[in-house]
């Protein structure tokens, strides 16, 4: 009788032990699946560190943005400039700010690499300030960029140079930056294919893209050699196919602006 009770007791213990093991295995599998889902697919293409995020301080501190979309540094004629998207000022600004002029609305604008927040680029003057340009006007998206002179640069990111040769249909282009939900880590690289250009818009076909594009506004769009071809802006509908494409703003308009600025100086 004691022997039978012992066997029954061992079976009960083994079942409990087996259940514990199975629960542990299931937990590990769940963690693995969650990790896989959380790891967003990015391009295998790598570049030197070039991406930055914006930090905007307003005179009304309630509007301050410690991390807001992306930007980058640009080199032209041995000068370094900071660049980001103009339409950011449609999203966050004081109600009284109606035109492309900071005046008593924005106290300071700086950028930094998300992976190293101690490094910083301090912007000086907004070079394309225009008190006649209404921020709510649709034309804001035509030349969707802000370009600043740089007061101080304490980063190690590589300033980009503008490509001057035409894009070729089907060639690979890359967006480098971080989406809104990313709070740390190295710059992400997403992959596209050049389709066509309409006015000042580069229409791209998706290859390896983020689940959500939010937060990439102002990111550089570069070619295989790391030359700047555009700035992440918005979408454009192709009138020939009625299909909407991801369409960065062409960097050609920045080049023309800087060339004109050089002449004026």
PDB file of C-alpha atoms in Angstrom:
ATOM      1  CA  UNK A   1       0.000   0.000   0.000  1.00  0.00           C
ATOM      2  CA  UNK A   2       2.739   2.573   0.859  1.00  0.00           C
ATOM      3  CA  UNK A   3       4.462   1.680  -2.445  1.00  0.00           C
ATOM      4  CA  UNK A   4       1.272   2.409  -4.443  1.00  0.00           C
ATOM      5  CA  UNK A   5       0.828   5.743  -2.651  1.00  0.00           C
ATOM      6  CA  UNK A   6       4.452   6.588  -3.452  1.00  0.00           C
ATOM      7  CA  UNK A   7       3.922   5.894  -7.192  1.00  0.00           C
ATOM      8  CA  UNK A   8       0.782   8.037  -7.214  1.00  0.00           C
ATOM      9  CA  UNK A   9       2.658  10.817  -5.427  1.00  0.00           C
ATOM     10  CA  UNK A  10       5.502  10.691  -7.960  1.00  0.00           C
ATOM     11  CA  UNK A  11       3.047  10.895 -10.877  1.00  0.00           C
ATOM     12  CA  UNK A  12       1.421  13.977  -9.348  1.00  0.00           C
ATOM     13  CA  UNK A  13       4.824  15.624  -8.835  1.00  0.00           C
ATOM     14  CA  UNK A  14       5.917  14.750 -12.379  1.00  0.00           C
ATOM     15  CA  UNK A  15       2.718  16.239 -13.809  1.00  0.00           C
ATOM     16  CA  UNK A  16       3.232  19.446 -11.857  1.00  0.00           C
ATOM     17  CA  UNK A  17       6.866  19.563 -12.941  1.00  0.00           C
ATOM     18  CA  UNK A  18       5.868  18.920 -16.549  1.00  0.00           C
ATOM     19  CA  UNK A  19       3.317  21.736 -16.430  1.00  0.00           C
ATOM     20  CA  UNK A  20       5.968  24.097 -15.038  1.00  0.00           C
ATOM     21  CA  UNK A  21       8.360  23.158 -17.847  1.00  0.00           C
ATOM     22  CA  UNK A  22       5.645  23.624 -20.488  1.00  0.00           C
ATOM     23  CA  UNK A  23       4.717  27.035 -19.088  1.00  0.00           C
ATOM     24  CA  UNK A  24       8.383  28.076 -19.189  1.00  0.00           C
ATOM     25  CA  UNK A  25       8.745  26.902 -22.790  1.00  0.00           C
ATOM     26  CA  UNK A  26       5.587  28.762 -23.830  1.00  0.00           C
ATOM     27  CA  UNK A  27       6.852  31.914 -22.117  1.00  0.00           C
ATOM     28  CA  UNK A  28      10.179  31.743 -23.953  1.00  0.00           C
ATOM     29  CA  UNK A  29       8.399  31.204 -27.295  1.00  0.00           C
ATOM     30  CA  UNK A  30       6.119  34.173 -26.597  1.00  0.00           C
ATOM     31  CA  UNK A  31       9.087  36.400 -25.771  1.00  0.00           C
ATOM     32  CA  UNK A  32      10.847  35.337 -28.960  1.00  0.00           C
ATOM     33  CA  UNK A  33       7.763  36.050 -31.081  1.00  0.00           C
ATOM     34  CA  UNK A  34       7.306  39.441 -29.432  1.00  0.00           C
ATOM     35  CA  UNK A  35      10.941  40.320 -30.062  1.00  0.00           C
ATOM     36  CA  UNK A  36      10.634  39.355 -33.720  1.00  0.00           C
ATOM     37  CA  UNK A  37       7.504  41.448 -34.154  1.00  0.00           C
ATOM     38  CA  UNK A  38       9.167  44.420 -32.444  1.00  0.00           C
ATOM     39  CA  UNK A  39      12.236  44.304 -34.707  1.00  0.00           C
ATOM     40  CA  UNK A  40      11.259  46.378 -37.708  1.00  0.00           C
ATOM     41  CA  UNK A  41      12.877  45.310 -40.955  1.00  0.00           C
ATOM     42  CA  UNK A  42      15.450  47.739 -42.359  1.00  0.00           C
ATOM     43  CA  UNK A  43      17.750  47.766 -45.380  1.00  0.00           C
ATOM     44  CA  UNK A  44      21.068  45.916 -45.299  1.00  0.00           C
ATOM     45  CA  UNK A  45      22.663  49.022 -46.782  1.00  0.00           C
ATOM     46  CA  UNK A  46      24.752  50.985 -44.275  1.00  0.00           C
ATOM     47  CA  UNK A  47      26.017  54.554 -44.235  1.00  0.00           C
ATOM     48  CA  UNK A  48      28.169  56.687 -41.991  1.00  0.00           C
ATOM     49  CA  UNK A  49      26.257  58.480 -39.241  1.00  0.00           C
ATOM     50  CA  UNK A  50      24.329  61.258 -40.999  1.00  0.00           C
ATOM     51  CA  UNK A  51      20.887  61.488 -39.349  1.00  0.00           C
ATOM     52  CA  UNK A  52      19.835  63.900 -36.606  1.00  0.00           C
ATOM     53  CA  UNK A  53      16.635  64.736 -34.727  1.00  0.00           C
ATOM     54  CA  UNK A  54      15.286  68.209 -33.957  1.00  0.00           C
ATOM     55  CA  UNK A  55      15.054  69.926 -30.582  1.00  0.00           C
ATOM     56  CA  UNK A  56      12.870  73.038 -30.651  1.00  0.00           C
ATOM     57  CA  UNK A  57      12.533  75.506 -27.773  1.00  0.00           C
ATOM     58  CA  UNK A  58       9.669  77.980 -27.934  1.00  0.00           C
ATOM     59  CA  UNK A  59       9.178  81.157 -25.945  1.00  0.00           C
ATOM     60  CA  UNK A  60       6.025  79.393 -24.769  1.00  0.00           C
ATOM     61  CA  UNK A  61       7.757  76.458 -23.065  1.00  0.00           C
ATOM     62  CA  UNK A  62       4.562  74.359 -23.146  1.00  0.00           C
ATOM     63  CA  UNK A  63       5.252  73.853 -26.846  1.00  0.00           C
ATOM     64  CA  UNK A  64       8.884  72.712 -26.433  1.00  0.00           C
ATOM     65  CA  UNK A  65       9.862  69.656 -28.490  1.00  0.00           C
ATOM     66  CA  UNK A  66      12.845  67.720 -27.056  1.00  0.00           C
ATOM     67  CA  UNK A  67      12.663  65.240 -29.973  1.00  0.00           C
ATOM     68  CA  UNK A  68      10.754  66.131 -33.108  1.00  0.00           C
ATOM     69  CA  UNK A  69      11.263  64.467 -36.492  1.00  0.00           C
ATOM     70  CA  UNK A  70      14.601  64.381 -38.290  1.00  0.00           C
ATOM     71  CA  UNK A  71      17.210  66.517 -39.998  1.00  0.00           C
ATOM     72  CA  UNK A  72      20.799  66.451 -41.244  1.00  0.00           C
ATOM     73  CA  UNK A  73      23.851  68.545 -42.034  1.00  0.00           C
ATOM     74  CA  UNK A  74      24.613  69.760 -45.547  1.00  0.00           C
ATOM     75  CA  UNK A  75      27.918  70.953 -46.971  1.00  0.00           C
ATOM     76  CA  UNK A  76      27.995  73.501 -49.780  1.00  0.00           C
ATOM     77  CA  UNK A  77      31.022  75.607 -50.807  1.00  0.00           C
ATOM     78  CA  UNK A  78      32.867  74.699 -47.606  1.00  0.00           C
ATOM     79  CA  UNK A  79      29.968  75.924 -45.459  1.00  0.00           C
ATOM     80  CA  UNK A  80      27.921  73.643 -43.193  1.00  0.00           C
ATOM     81  CA  UNK A  81      24.139  74.048 -42.939  1.00  0.00           C
ATOM     82  CA  UNK A  82      21.420  72.302 -40.928  1.00  0.00           C
ATOM     83  CA  UNK A  83      18.342  71.124 -42.818  1.00  0.00           C
ATOM     84  CA  UNK A  84      14.926  69.758 -41.845  1.00  0.00           C
ATOM     85  CA  UNK A  85      11.337  69.824 -43.139  1.00  0.00           C
ATOM     86  CA  UNK A  86       9.362  73.077 -43.270  1.00  0.00           C
ATOM     87  CA  UNK A  87       5.993  71.408 -42.700  1.00  0.00           C
ATOM     88  CA  UNK A  88       6.992  70.663 -39.105  1.00  0.00           C
ATOM     89  CA  UNK A  89       5.858  74.233 -38.432  1.00  0.00           C
ATOM     90  CA  UNK A  90       2.378  73.274 -39.581  1.00  0.00           C
ATOM     91  CA  UNK A  91       2.265  70.630 -36.852  1.00  0.00           C
ATOM     92  CA  UNK A  92       3.626  72.438 -33.818  1.00  0.00           C
ATOM     93  CA  UNK A  93       3.744  76.229 -33.429  1.00  0.00           C
ATOM     94  CA  UNK A  94       2.170  79.063 -31.421  1.00  0.00           C
ATOM     95  CA  UNK A  95      -1.243  80.047 -32.711  1.00  0.00           C
ATOM     96  CA  UNK A  96      -0.030  83.563 -33.432  1.00  0.00           C
ATOM     97  CA  UNK A  97       2.778  82.277 -35.691  1.00  0.00           C
ATOM     98  CA  UNK A  98       1.317  82.634 -39.192  1.00  0.00           C
ATOM     99  CA  UNK A  99       4.339  83.061 -41.470  1.00  0.00           C
ATOM    100  CA  UNK A 100       7.792  81.584 -41.990  1.00  0.00           C
ATOM    101  CA  UNK A 101       9.448  83.848 -39.437  1.00  0.00           C
ATOM    102  CA  UNK A 102      10.532  82.834 -35.926  1.00  0.00           C
ATOM    103  CA  UNK A 103      10.528  86.333 -34.341  1.00  0.00           C
ATOM    104  CA  UNK A 104       9.177  85.999 -30.775  1.00  0.00           C
ATOM    105  CA  UNK A 105       7.837  82.494 -31.301  1.00  0.00           C
ATOM    106  CA  UNK A 106      10.820  80.142 -31.463  1.00  0.00           C
ATOM    107  CA  UNK A 107      13.651  80.710 -29.011  1.00  0.00           C
ATOM    108  CA  UNK A 108      16.178  78.196 -30.371  1.00  0.00           C
ATOM    109  CA  UNK A 109      16.531  75.286 -32.773  1.00  0.00           C
ATOM    110  CA  UNK A 110      19.112  72.539 -32.444  1.00  0.00           C
ATOM    111  CA  UNK A 111      19.683  68.977 -33.656  1.00  0.00           C
ATOM    112  CA  UNK A 112      21.412  65.920 -32.246  1.00  0.00           C
ATOM    113  CA  UNK A 113      22.005  62.231 -33.098  1.00  0.00           C
ATOM    114  CA  UNK A 114      19.496  60.073 -31.238  1.00  0.00           C
ATOM    115  CA  UNK A 115      22.179  57.560 -30.298  1.00  0.00           C
ATOM    116  CA  UNK A 116      24.338  60.225 -28.656  1.00  0.00           C
ATOM    117  CA  UNK A 117      22.216  62.951 -27.117  1.00  0.00           C
ATOM    118  CA  UNK A 118      25.233  64.728 -25.628  1.00  0.00           C
ATOM    119  CA  UNK A 119      26.349  65.810 -29.110  1.00  0.00           C
ATOM    120  CA  UNK A 120      24.495  68.787 -30.518  1.00  0.00           C
ATOM    121  CA  UNK A 121      24.249  71.153 -33.473  1.00  0.00           C
ATOM    122  CA  UNK A 122      23.156  74.658 -32.490  1.00  0.00           C
ATOM    123  CA  UNK A 123      21.433  76.482 -35.328  1.00  0.00           C
ATOM    124  CA  UNK A 124      21.998  80.167 -35.925  1.00  0.00           C
ATOM    125  CA  UNK A 125      19.872  81.951 -38.539  1.00  0.00           C
ATOM    126  CA  UNK A 126      16.945  80.559 -40.542  1.00  0.00           C
ATOM    127  CA  UNK A 127      18.217  81.379 -44.022  1.00  0.00           C
ATOM    128  CA  UNK A 128      14.953  80.859 -45.903  1.00  0.00           C
ATOM    129  CA  UNK A 129      12.894  82.981 -43.528  1.00  0.00           C
ATOM    130  CA  UNK A 130      10.037  84.657 -45.394  1.00  0.00           C
ATOM    131  CA  UNK A 131       7.546  86.874 -43.595  1.00  0.00           C
ATOM    132  CA  UNK A 132       5.327  86.843 -46.684  1.00  0.00           C
ATOM    133  CA  UNK A 133       5.022  83.033 -46.787  1.00  0.00           C
ATOM    134  CA  UNK A 134       1.958  81.774 -44.950  1.00  0.00           C
ATOM    135  CA  UNK A 135       2.577  78.491 -43.139  1.00  0.00           C
ATOM    136  CA  UNK A 136      -0.934  77.279 -43.877  1.00  0.00           C
ATOM    137  CA  UNK A 137      -0.557  77.806 -47.627  1.00  0.00           C
ATOM    138  CA  UNK A 138      -0.359  74.677 -49.780  1.00  0.00           C
ATOM    139  CA  UNK A 139       2.739  76.107 -51.429  1.00  0.00           C
ATOM    140  CA  UNK A 140       4.631  75.366 -48.194  1.00  0.00           C
ATOM    141  CA  UNK A 141       5.039  71.812 -49.415  1.00  0.00           C
ATOM    142  CA  UNK A 142       6.567  72.856 -52.757  1.00  0.00           C
ATOM    143  CA  UNK A 143       9.908  73.679 -51.173  1.00  0.00           C
ATOM    144  CA  UNK A 144       9.433  71.693 -48.001  1.00  0.00           C
ATOM    145  CA  UNK A 145      12.660  72.502 -46.186  1.00  0.00           C
ATOM    146  CA  UNK A 146      14.157  74.772 -43.580  1.00  0.00           C
ATOM    147  CA  UNK A 147      17.832  75.609 -43.888  1.00  0.00           C
ATOM    148  CA  UNK A 148      19.856  77.119 -41.062  1.00  0.00           C
ATOM    149  CA  UNK A 149      23.344  78.506 -40.737  1.00  0.00           C
ATOM    150  CA  UNK A 150      25.198  76.645 -37.977  1.00  0.00           C
ATOM    151  CA  UNK A 151      26.435  78.410 -34.868  1.00  0.00           C
ATOM    152  CA  UNK A 152      28.082  75.389 -33.211  1.00  0.00           C
ATOM    153  CA  UNK A 153      28.569  71.793 -34.305  1.00  0.00           C
ATOM    154  CA  UNK A 154      29.560  69.316 -31.608  1.00  0.00           C
ATOM    155  CA  UNK A 155      28.585  66.184 -33.518  1.00  0.00           C
ATOM    156  CA  UNK A 156      30.583  63.651 -35.516  1.00  0.00           C
ATOM    157  CA  UNK A 157      27.878  63.136 -38.152  1.00  0.00           C
ATOM    158  CA  UNK A 158      28.915  63.472 -41.779  1.00  0.00           C
ATOM    159  CA  UNK A 159      27.563  66.529 -43.664  1.00  0.00           C
ATOM    160  CA  UNK A 160      25.983  65.527 -46.968  1.00  0.00           C
ATOM    161  CA  UNK A 161      26.571  66.949 -50.433  1.00  0.00           C
ATOM    162  CA  UNK A 162      23.868  67.463 -53.057  1.00  0.00           C
ATOM    163  CA  UNK A 163      23.864  65.200 -56.096  1.00  0.00           C
ATOM    164  CA  UNK A 164      23.773  67.177 -59.339  1.00  0.00           C
ATOM    165  CA  UNK A 165      23.315  64.329 -61.872  1.00  0.00           C
ATOM    166  CA  UNK A 166      19.812  63.127 -62.896  1.00  0.00           C
ATOM    167  CA  UNK A 167      18.141  60.201 -61.137  1.00  0.00           C
ATOM    168  CA  UNK A 168      17.682  57.016 -63.150  1.00  0.00           C
ATOM    169  CA  UNK A 169      14.399  55.092 -63.170  1.00  0.00           C
ATOM    170  CA  UNK A 170      14.683  52.008 -60.983  1.00  0.00           C
ATOM    171  CA  UNK A 171      17.790  53.061 -59.054  1.00  0.00           C
ATOM    172  CA  UNK A 172      17.865  52.458 -55.301  1.00  0.00           C
ATOM    173  CA  UNK A 173      17.431  55.397 -52.943  1.00  0.00           C
ATOM    174  CA  UNK A 174      17.536  55.377 -49.151  1.00  0.00           C
ATOM    175  CA  UNK A 175      15.882  57.253 -46.290  1.00  0.00           C
ATOM    176  CA  UNK A 176      17.991  57.516 -43.140  1.00  0.00           C
ATOM    177  CA  UNK A 177      16.551  58.474 -39.753  1.00  0.00           C
ATOM    178  CA  UNK A 178      14.173  57.420 -36.996  1.00  0.00           C
ATOM    179  CA  UNK A 179      10.407  57.105 -36.812  1.00  0.00           C
ATOM    180  CA  UNK A 180       8.367  58.779 -34.094  1.00  0.00           C
ATOM    181  CA  UNK A 181       8.234  55.777 -31.748  1.00  0.00           C
ATOM    182  CA  UNK A 182      11.999  55.232 -31.711  1.00  0.00           C
ATOM    183  CA  UNK A 183      13.568  56.722 -28.605  1.00  0.00           C
ATOM    184  CA  UNK A 184      17.123  55.408 -28.991  1.00  0.00           C
ATOM    185  CA  UNK A 185      19.428  53.336 -31.170  1.00  0.00           C
ATOM    186  CA  UNK A 186      21.372  53.762 -34.371  1.00  0.00           C
ATOM    187  CA  UNK A 187      19.951  55.460 -37.442  1.00  0.00           C
ATOM    188  CA  UNK A 188      17.634  53.267 -39.514  1.00  0.00           C
ATOM    189  CA  UNK A 189      18.000  52.849 -43.254  1.00  0.00           C
ATOM    190  CA  UNK A 190      14.923  52.266 -45.428  1.00  0.00           C
ATOM    191  CA  UNK A 191      15.012  51.328 -49.091  1.00  0.00           C
ATOM    192  CA  UNK A 192      13.104  52.673 -52.091  1.00  0.00           C
ATOM    193  CA  UNK A 193      13.211  52.642 -55.870  1.00  0.00           C
ATOM    194  CA  UNK A 194      13.116  55.820 -57.943  1.00  0.00           C
ATOM    195  CA  UNK A 195      10.016  56.014 -60.131  1.00  0.00           C
ATOM    196  CA  UNK A 196       9.703  59.526 -61.577  1.00  0.00           C
ATOM    197  CA  UNK A 197       9.867  63.237 -60.761  1.00  0.00           C
ATOM    198  CA  UNK A 198       6.852  65.548 -60.864  1.00  0.00           C
ATOM    199  CA  UNK A 199       7.750  69.223 -60.472  1.00  0.00           C
ATOM    200  CA  UNK A 200       9.736  69.371 -57.211  1.00  0.00           C
ATOM    201  CA  UNK A 201       8.672  65.912 -56.030  1.00  0.00           C
ATOM    202  CA  UNK A 202      10.549  62.617 -56.289  1.00  0.00           C
ATOM    203  CA  UNK A 203       8.088  59.714 -56.484  1.00  0.00           C
ATOM    204  CA  UNK A 204       9.434  56.506 -54.955  1.00  0.00           C
ATOM    205  CA  UNK A 205       8.341  52.870 -54.934  1.00  0.00           C
ATOM    206  CA  UNK A 206       8.477  51.055 -51.593  1.00  0.00           C
ATOM    207  CA  UNK A 207      11.072  48.311 -51.146  1.00  0.00           C
ATOM    208  CA  UNK A 208      11.890  48.086 -47.424  1.00  0.00           C
ATOM    209  CA  UNK A 209       9.863  50.649 -45.497  1.00  0.00           C
ATOM    210  CA  UNK A 210       8.801  51.338 -41.891  1.00  0.00           C
ATOM    211  CA  UNK A 211       5.390  50.276 -40.635  1.00  0.00           C
ATOM    212  CA  UNK A 212       4.670  53.955 -39.993  1.00  0.00           C
ATOM    213  CA  UNK A 213       6.454  56.869 -41.660  1.00  0.00           C
ATOM    214  CA  UNK A 214       5.595  59.348 -38.891  1.00  0.00           C
ATOM    215  CA  UNK A 215       8.687  61.021 -37.477  1.00  0.00           C
ATOM    216  CA  UNK A 216      10.827  60.634 -40.606  1.00  0.00           C
ATOM    217  CA  UNK A 217       9.905  64.094 -41.902  1.00  0.00           C
ATOM    218  CA  UNK A 218      13.088  66.029 -42.605  1.00  0.00           C
ATOM    219  CA  UNK A 219      15.201  62.889 -43.021  1.00  0.00           C
ATOM    220  CA  UNK A 220      17.730  62.868 -45.860  1.00  0.00           C
ATOM    221  CA  UNK A 221      17.040  60.833 -48.996  1.00  0.00           C
ATOM    222  CA  UNK A 222      20.339  59.656 -50.461  1.00  0.00           C
ATOM    223  CA  UNK A 223      21.656  57.514 -53.291  1.00  0.00           C
ATOM    224  CA  UNK A 224      24.006  54.489 -53.157  1.00  0.00           C
ATOM    225  CA  UNK A 225      27.019  56.783 -52.722  1.00  0.00           C
ATOM    226  CA  UNK A 226      25.441  58.793 -49.931  1.00  0.00           C
ATOM    227  CA  UNK A 227      24.741  61.878 -52.039  1.00  0.00           C
ATOM    228  CA  UNK A 228      21.666  63.909 -51.087  1.00  0.00           C
ATOM    229  CA  UNK A 229      18.763  63.792 -53.545  1.00  0.00           C
ATOM    230  CA  UNK A 230      15.788  64.776 -51.379  1.00  0.00           C
ATOM    231  CA  UNK A 231      14.166  65.492 -48.018  1.00  0.00           C
ATOM    232  CA  UNK A 232      11.315  63.407 -46.583  1.00  0.00           C
ATOM    233  CA  UNK A 233       8.122  65.417 -46.940  1.00  0.00           C
ATOM    234  CA  UNK A 234       4.768  63.930 -47.936  1.00  0.00           C
ATOM    235  CA  UNK A 235       2.953  61.918 -50.595  1.00  0.00           C
ATOM    236  CA  UNK A 236       2.037  62.741 -54.198  1.00  0.00           C
ATOM    237  CA  UNK A 237      -0.578  61.229 -56.489  1.00  0.00           C
ATOM    238  CA  UNK A 238       0.689  60.331 -59.945  1.00  0.00           C
ATOM    239  CA  UNK A 239      -1.848  61.870 -62.378  1.00  0.00           C
ATOM    240  CA  UNK A 240      -1.123  59.154 -64.949  1.00  0.00           C
ATOM    241  CA  UNK A 241      -1.975  56.204 -62.686  1.00  0.00           C
ATOM    242  CA  UNK A 242      -3.965  57.935 -59.911  1.00  0.00           C
ATOM    243  CA  UNK A 243      -1.736  56.103 -57.431  1.00  0.00           C
ATOM    244  CA  UNK A 244      -0.255  57.871 -54.421  1.00  0.00           C
ATOM    245  CA  UNK A 245       3.497  57.570 -53.880  1.00  0.00           C
ATOM    246  CA  UNK A 246       5.856  58.458 -51.063  1.00  0.00           C
ATOM    247  CA  UNK A 247       7.409  61.618 -52.492  1.00  0.00           C
ATOM    248  CA  UNK A 248      10.304  63.467 -50.875  1.00  0.00           C
ATOM    249  CA  UNK A 249      10.996  67.055 -51.836  1.00  0.00           C
ATOM    250  CA  UNK A 250      13.848  67.286 -54.349  1.00  0.00           C
ATOM    251  CA  UNK A 251      17.159  68.660 -53.072  1.00  0.00           C
ATOM    252  CA  UNK A 252      17.528  70.585 -56.338  1.00  0.00           C
ATOM    253  CA  UNK A 253      15.505  73.456 -54.878  1.00  0.00           C
ATOM    254  CA  UNK A 254      17.970  73.715 -51.955  1.00  0.00           C
ATOM    255  CA  UNK A 255      20.881  73.774 -54.384  1.00  0.00           C
ATOM    256  CA  UNK A 256      19.285  76.610 -56.368  1.00  0.00           C
ATOM    257  CA  UNK A 257      18.616  78.518 -53.135  1.00  0.00           C
ATOM    258  CA  UNK A 258      22.214  78.188 -51.942  1.00  0.00           C
ATOM    259  CA  UNK A 259      23.619  79.188 -55.326  1.00  0.00           C
ATOM    260  CA  UNK A 260      21.427  82.295 -55.306  1.00  0.00           C
ATOM    261  CA  UNK A 261      22.435  83.030 -51.697  1.00  0.00           C
ATOM    262  CA  UNK A 262      26.102  82.834 -52.681  1.00  0.00           C
ATOM    263  CA  UNK A 263      25.569  85.379 -55.471  1.00  0.00           C
ATOM    264  CA  UNK A 264      23.772  87.765 -53.093  1.00  0.00           C
ATOM    265  CA  UNK A 265      26.627  87.573 -50.610  1.00  0.00           C
TER     266      UNK A 265
END
